[in-house]
mmCIF file of C-alpha atoms in Angstrom:
data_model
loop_
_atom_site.group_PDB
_atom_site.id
_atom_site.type_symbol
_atom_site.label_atom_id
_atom_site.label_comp_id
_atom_site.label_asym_id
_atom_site.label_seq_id
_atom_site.Cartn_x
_atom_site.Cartn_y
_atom_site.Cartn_z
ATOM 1 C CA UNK X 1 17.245 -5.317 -17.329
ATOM 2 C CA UNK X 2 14.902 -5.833 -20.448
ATOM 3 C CA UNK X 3 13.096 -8.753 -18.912
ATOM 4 C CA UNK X 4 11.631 -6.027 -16.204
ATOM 5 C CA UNK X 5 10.371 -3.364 -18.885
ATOM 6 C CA UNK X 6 6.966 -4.439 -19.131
ATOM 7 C CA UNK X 7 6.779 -4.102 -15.561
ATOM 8 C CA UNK X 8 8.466 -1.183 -15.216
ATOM 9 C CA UNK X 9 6.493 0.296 -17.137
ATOM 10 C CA UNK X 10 3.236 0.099 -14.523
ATOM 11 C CA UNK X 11 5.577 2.371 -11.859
ATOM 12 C CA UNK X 12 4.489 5.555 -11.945
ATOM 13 C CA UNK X 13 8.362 6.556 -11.899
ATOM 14 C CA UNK X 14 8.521 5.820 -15.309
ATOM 15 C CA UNK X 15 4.829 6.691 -16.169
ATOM 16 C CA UNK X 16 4.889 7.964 -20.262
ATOM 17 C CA UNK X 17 7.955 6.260 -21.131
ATOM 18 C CA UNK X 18 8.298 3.862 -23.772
ATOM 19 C CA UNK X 19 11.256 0.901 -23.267
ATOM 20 C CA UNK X 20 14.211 2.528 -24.888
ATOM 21 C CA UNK X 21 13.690 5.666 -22.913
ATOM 22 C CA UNK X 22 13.409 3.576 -19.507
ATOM 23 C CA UNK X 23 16.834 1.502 -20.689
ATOM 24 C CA UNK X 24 18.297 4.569 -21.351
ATOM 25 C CA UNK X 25 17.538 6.004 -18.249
ATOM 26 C CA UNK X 26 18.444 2.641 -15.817
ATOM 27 C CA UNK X 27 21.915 3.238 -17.536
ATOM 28 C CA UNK X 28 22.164 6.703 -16.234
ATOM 29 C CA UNK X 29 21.023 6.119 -13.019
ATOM 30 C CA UNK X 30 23.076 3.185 -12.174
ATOM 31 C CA UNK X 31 20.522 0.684 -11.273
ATOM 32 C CA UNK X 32 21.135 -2.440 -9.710
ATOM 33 C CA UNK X 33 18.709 -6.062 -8.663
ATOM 34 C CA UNK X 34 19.092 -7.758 -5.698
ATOM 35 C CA UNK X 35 16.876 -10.942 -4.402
ATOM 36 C CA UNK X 36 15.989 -11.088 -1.089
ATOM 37 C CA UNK X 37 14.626 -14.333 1.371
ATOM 38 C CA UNK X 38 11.238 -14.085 3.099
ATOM 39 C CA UNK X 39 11.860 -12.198 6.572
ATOM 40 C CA UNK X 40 14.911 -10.970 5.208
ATOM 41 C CA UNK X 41 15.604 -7.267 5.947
ATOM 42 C CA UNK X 42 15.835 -4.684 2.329
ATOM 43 C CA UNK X 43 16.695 -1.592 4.670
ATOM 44 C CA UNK X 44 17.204 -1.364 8.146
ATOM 45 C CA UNK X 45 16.281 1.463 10.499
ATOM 46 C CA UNK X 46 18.707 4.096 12.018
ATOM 47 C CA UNK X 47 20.763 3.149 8.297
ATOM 48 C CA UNK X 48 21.804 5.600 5.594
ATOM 49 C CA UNK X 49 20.863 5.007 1.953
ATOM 50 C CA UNK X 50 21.880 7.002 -1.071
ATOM 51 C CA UNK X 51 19.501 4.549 -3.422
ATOM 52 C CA UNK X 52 16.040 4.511 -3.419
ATOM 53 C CA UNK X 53 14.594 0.664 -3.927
ATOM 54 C CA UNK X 54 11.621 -0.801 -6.390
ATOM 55 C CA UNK X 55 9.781 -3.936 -6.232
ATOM 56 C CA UNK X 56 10.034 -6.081 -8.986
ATOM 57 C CA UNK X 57 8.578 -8.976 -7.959
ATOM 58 C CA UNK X 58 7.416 -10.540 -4.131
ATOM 59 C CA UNK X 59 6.110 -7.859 -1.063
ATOM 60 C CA UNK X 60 7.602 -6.048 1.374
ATOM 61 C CA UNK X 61 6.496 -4.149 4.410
ATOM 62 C CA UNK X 62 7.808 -0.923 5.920
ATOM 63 C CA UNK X 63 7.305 -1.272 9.421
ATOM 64 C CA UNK X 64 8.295 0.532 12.526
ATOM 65 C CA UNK X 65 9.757 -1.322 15.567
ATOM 66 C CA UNK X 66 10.820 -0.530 19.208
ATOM 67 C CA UNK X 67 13.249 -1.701 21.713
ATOM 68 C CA UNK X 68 10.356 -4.272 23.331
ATOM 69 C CA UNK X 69 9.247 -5.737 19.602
ATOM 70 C CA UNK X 70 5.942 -3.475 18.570
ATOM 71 C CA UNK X 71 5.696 -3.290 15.879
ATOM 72 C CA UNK X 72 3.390 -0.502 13.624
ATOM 73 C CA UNK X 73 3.031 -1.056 10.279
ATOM 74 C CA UNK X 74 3.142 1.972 8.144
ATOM 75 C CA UNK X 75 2.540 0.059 4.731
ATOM 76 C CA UNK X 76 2.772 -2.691 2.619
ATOM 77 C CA UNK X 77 5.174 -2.577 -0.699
ATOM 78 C CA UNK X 78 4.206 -4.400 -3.750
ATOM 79 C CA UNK X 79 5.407 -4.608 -7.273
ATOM 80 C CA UNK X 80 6.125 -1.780 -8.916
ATOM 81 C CA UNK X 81 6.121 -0.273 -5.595
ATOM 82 C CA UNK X 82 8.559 2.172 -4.477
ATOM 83 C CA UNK X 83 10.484 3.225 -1.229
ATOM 84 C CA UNK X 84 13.291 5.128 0.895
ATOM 85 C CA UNK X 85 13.122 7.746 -1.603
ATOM 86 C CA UNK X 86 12.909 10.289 0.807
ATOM 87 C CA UNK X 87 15.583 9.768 3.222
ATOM 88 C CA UNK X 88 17.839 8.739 -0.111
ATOM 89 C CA UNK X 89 17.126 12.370 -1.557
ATOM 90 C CA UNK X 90 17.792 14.083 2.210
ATOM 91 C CA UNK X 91 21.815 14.553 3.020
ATOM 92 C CA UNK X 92 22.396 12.855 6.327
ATOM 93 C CA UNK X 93 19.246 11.850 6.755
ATOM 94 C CA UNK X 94 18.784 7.669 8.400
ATOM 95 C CA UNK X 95 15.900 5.403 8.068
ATOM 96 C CA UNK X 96 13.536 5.881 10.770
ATOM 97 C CA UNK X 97 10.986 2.737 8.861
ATOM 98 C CA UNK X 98 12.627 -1.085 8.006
ATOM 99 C CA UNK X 99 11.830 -2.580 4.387
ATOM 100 C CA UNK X 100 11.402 -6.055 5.271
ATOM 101 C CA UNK X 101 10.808 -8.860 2.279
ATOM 102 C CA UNK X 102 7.236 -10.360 3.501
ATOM 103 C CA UNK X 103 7.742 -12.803 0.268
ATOM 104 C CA UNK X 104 11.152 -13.685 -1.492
ATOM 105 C CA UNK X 105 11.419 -10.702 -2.965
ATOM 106 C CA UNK X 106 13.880 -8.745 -6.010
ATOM 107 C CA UNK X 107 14.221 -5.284 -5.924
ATOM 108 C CA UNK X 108 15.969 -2.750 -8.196
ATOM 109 C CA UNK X 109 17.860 0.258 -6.272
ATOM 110 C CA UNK X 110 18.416 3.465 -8.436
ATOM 111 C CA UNK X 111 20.646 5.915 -7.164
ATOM 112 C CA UNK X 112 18.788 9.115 -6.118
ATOM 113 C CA UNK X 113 21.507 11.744 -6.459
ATOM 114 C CA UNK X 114 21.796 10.375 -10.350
ATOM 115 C CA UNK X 115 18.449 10.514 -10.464
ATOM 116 C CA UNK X 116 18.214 14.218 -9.536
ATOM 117 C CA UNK X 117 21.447 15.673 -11.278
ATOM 118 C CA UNK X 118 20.649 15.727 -15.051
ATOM 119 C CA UNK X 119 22.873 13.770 -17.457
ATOM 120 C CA UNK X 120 25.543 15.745 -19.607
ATOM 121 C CA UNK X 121 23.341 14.990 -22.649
ATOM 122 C CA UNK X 122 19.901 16.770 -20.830
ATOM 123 C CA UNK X 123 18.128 13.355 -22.632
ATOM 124 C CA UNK X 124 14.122 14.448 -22.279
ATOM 125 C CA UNK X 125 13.325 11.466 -20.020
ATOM 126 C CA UNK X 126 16.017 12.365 -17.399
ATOM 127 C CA UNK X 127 13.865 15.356 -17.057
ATOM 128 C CA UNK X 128 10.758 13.485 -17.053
ATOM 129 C CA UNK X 129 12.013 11.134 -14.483
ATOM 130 C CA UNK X 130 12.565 13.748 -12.483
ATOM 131 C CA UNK X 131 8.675 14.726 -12.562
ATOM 132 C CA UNK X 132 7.613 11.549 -12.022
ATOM 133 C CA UNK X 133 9.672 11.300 -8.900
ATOM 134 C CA UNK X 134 7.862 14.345 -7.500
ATOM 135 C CA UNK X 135 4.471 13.002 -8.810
ATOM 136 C CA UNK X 136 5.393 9.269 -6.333
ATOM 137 C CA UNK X 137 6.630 11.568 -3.362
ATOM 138 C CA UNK X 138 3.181 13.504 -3.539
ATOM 139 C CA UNK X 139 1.290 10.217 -3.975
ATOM 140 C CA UNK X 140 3.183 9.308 -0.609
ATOM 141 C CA UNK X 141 2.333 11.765 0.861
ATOM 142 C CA UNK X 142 -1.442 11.269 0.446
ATOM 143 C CA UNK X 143 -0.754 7.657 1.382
ATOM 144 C CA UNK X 144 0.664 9.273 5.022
ATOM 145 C CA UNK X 145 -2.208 11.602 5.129
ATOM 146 C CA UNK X 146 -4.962 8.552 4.878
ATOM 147 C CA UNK X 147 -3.226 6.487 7.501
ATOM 148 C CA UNK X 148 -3.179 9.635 9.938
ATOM 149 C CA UNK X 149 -7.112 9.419 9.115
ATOM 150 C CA UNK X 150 -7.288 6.065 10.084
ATOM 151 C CA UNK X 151 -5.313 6.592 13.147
ATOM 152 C CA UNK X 152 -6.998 9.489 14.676
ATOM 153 C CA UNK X 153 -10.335 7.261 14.957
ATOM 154 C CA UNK X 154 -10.039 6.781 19.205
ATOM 155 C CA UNK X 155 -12.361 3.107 18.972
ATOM 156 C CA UNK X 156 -11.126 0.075 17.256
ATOM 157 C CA UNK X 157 -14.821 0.005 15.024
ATOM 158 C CA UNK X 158 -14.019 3.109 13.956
ATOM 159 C CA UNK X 159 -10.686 2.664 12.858
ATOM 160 C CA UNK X 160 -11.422 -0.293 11.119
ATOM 161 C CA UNK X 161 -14.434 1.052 9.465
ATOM 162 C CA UNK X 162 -12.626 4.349 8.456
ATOM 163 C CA UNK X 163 -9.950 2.260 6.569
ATOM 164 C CA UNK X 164 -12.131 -0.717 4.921
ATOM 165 C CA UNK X 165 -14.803 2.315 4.050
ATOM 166 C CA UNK X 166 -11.400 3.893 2.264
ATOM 167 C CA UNK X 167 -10.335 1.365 0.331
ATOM 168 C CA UNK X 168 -14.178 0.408 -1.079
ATOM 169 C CA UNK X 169 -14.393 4.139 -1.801
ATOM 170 C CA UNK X 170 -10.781 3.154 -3.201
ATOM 171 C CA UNK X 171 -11.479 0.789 -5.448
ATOM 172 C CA UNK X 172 -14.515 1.719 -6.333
ATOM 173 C CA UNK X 173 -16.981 -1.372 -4.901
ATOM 174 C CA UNK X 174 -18.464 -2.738 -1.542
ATOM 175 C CA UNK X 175 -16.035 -6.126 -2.591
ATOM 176 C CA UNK X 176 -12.988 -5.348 -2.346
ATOM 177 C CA UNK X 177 -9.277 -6.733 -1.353
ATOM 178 C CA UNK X 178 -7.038 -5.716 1.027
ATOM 179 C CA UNK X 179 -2.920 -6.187 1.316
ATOM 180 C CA UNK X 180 -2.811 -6.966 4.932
ATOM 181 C CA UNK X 181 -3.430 -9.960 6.670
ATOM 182 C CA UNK X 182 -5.084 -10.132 9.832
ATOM 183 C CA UNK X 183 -1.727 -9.196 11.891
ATOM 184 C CA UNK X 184 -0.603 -7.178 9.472
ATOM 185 C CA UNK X 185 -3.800 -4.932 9.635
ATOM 186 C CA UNK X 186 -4.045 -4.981 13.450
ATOM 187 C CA UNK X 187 -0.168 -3.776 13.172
ATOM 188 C CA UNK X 188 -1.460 -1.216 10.761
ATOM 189 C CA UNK X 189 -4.141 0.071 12.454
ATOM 190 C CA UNK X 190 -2.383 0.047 16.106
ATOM 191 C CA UNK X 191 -4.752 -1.907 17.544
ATOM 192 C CA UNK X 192 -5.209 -5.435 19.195
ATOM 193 C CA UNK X 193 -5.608 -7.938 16.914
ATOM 194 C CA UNK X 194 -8.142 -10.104 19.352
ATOM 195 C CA UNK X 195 -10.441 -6.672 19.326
ATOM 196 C CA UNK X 196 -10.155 -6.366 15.778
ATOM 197 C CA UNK X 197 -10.901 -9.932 15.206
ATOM 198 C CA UNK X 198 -14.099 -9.671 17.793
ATOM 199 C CA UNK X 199 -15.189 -6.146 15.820
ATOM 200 C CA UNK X 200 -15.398 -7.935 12.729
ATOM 201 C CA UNK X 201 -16.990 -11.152 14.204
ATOM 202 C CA UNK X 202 -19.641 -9.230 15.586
ATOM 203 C CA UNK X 203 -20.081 -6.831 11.595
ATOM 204 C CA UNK X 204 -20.415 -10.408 10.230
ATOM 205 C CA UNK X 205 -23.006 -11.242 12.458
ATOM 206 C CA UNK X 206 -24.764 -8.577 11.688
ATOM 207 C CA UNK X 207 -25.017 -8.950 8.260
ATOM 208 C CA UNK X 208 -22.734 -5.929 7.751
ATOM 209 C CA UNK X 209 -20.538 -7.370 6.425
ATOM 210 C CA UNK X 210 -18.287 -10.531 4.819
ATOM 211 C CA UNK X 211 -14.855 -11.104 4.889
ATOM 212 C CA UNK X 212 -12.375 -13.869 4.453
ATOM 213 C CA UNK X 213 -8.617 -15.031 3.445
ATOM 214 C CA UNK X 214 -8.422 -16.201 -0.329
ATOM 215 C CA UNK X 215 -5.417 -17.820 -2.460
ATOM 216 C CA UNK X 216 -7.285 -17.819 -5.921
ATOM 217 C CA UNK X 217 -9.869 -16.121 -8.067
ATOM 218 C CA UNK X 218 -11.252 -18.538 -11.109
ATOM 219 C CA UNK X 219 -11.937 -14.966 -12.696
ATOM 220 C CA UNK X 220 -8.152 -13.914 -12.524
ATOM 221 C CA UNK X 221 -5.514 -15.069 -14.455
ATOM 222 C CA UNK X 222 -3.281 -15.031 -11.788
ATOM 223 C CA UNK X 223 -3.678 -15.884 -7.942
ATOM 224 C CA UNK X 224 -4.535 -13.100 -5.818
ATOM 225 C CA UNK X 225 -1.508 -11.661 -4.019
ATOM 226 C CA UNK X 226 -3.938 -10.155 -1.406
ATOM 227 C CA UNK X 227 -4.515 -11.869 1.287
ATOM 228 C CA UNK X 228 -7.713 -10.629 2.326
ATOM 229 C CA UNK X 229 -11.576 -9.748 0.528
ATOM 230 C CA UNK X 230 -14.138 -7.967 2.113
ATOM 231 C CA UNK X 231 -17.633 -7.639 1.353
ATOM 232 C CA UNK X 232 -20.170 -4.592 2.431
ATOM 233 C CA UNK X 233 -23.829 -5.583 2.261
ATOM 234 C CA UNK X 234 -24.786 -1.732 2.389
ATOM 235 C CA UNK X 235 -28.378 -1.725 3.889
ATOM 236 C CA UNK X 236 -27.433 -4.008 6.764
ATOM 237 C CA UNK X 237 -23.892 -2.008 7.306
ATOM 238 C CA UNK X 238 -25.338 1.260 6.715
ATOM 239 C CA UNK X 239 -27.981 0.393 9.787
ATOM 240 C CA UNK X 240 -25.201 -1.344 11.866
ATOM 241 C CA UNK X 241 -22.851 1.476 11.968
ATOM 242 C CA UNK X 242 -25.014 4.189 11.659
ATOM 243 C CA UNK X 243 -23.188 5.710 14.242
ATOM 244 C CA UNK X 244 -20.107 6.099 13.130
ATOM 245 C CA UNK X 245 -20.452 5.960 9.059
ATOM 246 C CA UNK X 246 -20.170 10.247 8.515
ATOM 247 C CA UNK X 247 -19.586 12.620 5.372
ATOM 248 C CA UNK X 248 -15.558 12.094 6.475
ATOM 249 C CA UNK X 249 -15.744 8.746 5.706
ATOM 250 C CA UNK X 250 -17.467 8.924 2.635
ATOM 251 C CA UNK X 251 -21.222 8.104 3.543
ATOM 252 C CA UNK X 252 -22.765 9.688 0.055
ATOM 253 C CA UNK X 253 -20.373 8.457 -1.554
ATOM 254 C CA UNK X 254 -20.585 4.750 -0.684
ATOM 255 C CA UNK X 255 -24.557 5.096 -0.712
ATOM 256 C CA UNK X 256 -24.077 6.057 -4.752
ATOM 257 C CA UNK X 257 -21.748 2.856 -5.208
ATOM 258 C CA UNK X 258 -24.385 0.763 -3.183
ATOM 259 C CA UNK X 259 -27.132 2.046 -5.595
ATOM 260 C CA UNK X 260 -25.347 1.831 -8.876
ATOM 261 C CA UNK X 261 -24.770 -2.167 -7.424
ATOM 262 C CA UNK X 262 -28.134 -3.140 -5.980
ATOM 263 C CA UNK X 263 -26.417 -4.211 -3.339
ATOM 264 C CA UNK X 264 -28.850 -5.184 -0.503
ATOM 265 C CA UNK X 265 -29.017 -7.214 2.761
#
């Protein structure tokens, strides 16, 4: 397990903990790594899991299928990501998402019900892993909350706008990546990917914006995992969707980031 400390220690489950403390507590909680083949399935829906998984290396997407093939999105998983700790920590409860590997993929699973019952010795960073556990659930939760945002848009512009204006709020720029690809964010969003693909034809020829698939950045050290960059040119985008760009969305917000970057048409 030592080989995965320095990236273990990026997951917020083990945020303030220095290596012996997170070996310590992988003893106590039992955890395990298993690899996984591109397609291949982590956790199935309608299952039971008493372990909760982390991503140590490749993606994964939790998706939601029917009996006909849709299929919704409801995120994608990457490294240190988390999952399933919800129905892990809930008695009885099944998986009503899949984890599938979108990349060959490892994951760690840590039991949840040694995660939650404190070790005979009461070690301080049992406890703290504890906190940090509520601290990811919360952080879910928010994650949840955003998508319902998304979702509740009624046009495809406006769905797509309300997440891409999200995620440059997000990260803090009008260039920005995103995890999905182009099916993968129509799946997402619950929408067409043909009308998503026009919607963003027509933004670009507007001027509004930029956006296209990338392997590499010369300015990273390491390729880009995300499949997807997307550029705002504020004046023209701010004109072209007048209409739907509101205080919700961020509109003031977005305006100061276009400022502070000159950004212009």
């Amino acid at each position: 397990m030592e080989k995965y400390l320095p990236l273990l220690q990026k997951s917020p489950l083990f945020a303030a903990m220095v290596p012996g403390q997170i070996q310590s507590v992988l003893h106590c909680v039992g955890a395990t790594v298993r690899e996984f083949g591109a397609g291949e399935y982590i956790l199935l829906a309608g299952s039971p899991t008493q372990a909760m998984g982390l991503l140590l290396s490749g993606s994964a997407l939790a998706i939601q299928e029917d009996l006909w093939g849709e299929r919704n999105i409801m995120g994608k998983i990457q490294p240190p990501g988390t999952f399933a700790e919800p129905f892990a920590a809930t008695p009885g409860a099944v998986l009503n998402v899949s984890i599938v590997a979108n990349a060959p993929a490892k994951v760690m699973f840590l039991s949840i019900q040694r995660i939650l019952t404190v070790c005979s010795e009461t070690c301080p960073q049992h406890a703290l892993l504890i906190r940090n556990l509520v601290s990811v659930l919360a952080r879910k939760n928010l994650q949840l909350n955003d998508k319902i945002t998304h979702m509740s848009k009624r046009r495809t512009r406006e769905k797509l706008l309300s997440y891409l204006s999200s995620e440059s709020l997000r990260q803090g720029s009008l260039e920005f990546d995103i995890p999905f690809d182009r099916q993968q964010l129509a799946d997402y969003l619950c929408i067409e990917r043909s009308a998503m693909s026009a919607e963003l034809s027509r933004s670009a020829a507007n001027r509004a914006l930029s956006f296209s698939p990338h392997c590499a950045d010369s300015r990273r050290a390491q390729p880009l995992t995300n499949p997807f960059r997307i550029t705002f040119f504020f004046n023209a985008a701010l004109t072209y969707f007048h209409g739907i760009m509101t205080p919700e969305i961020g509109r003031d917000a977005v305006l100061e980031e276009g400022e502070k970057q000159d950004v212009s048409d």
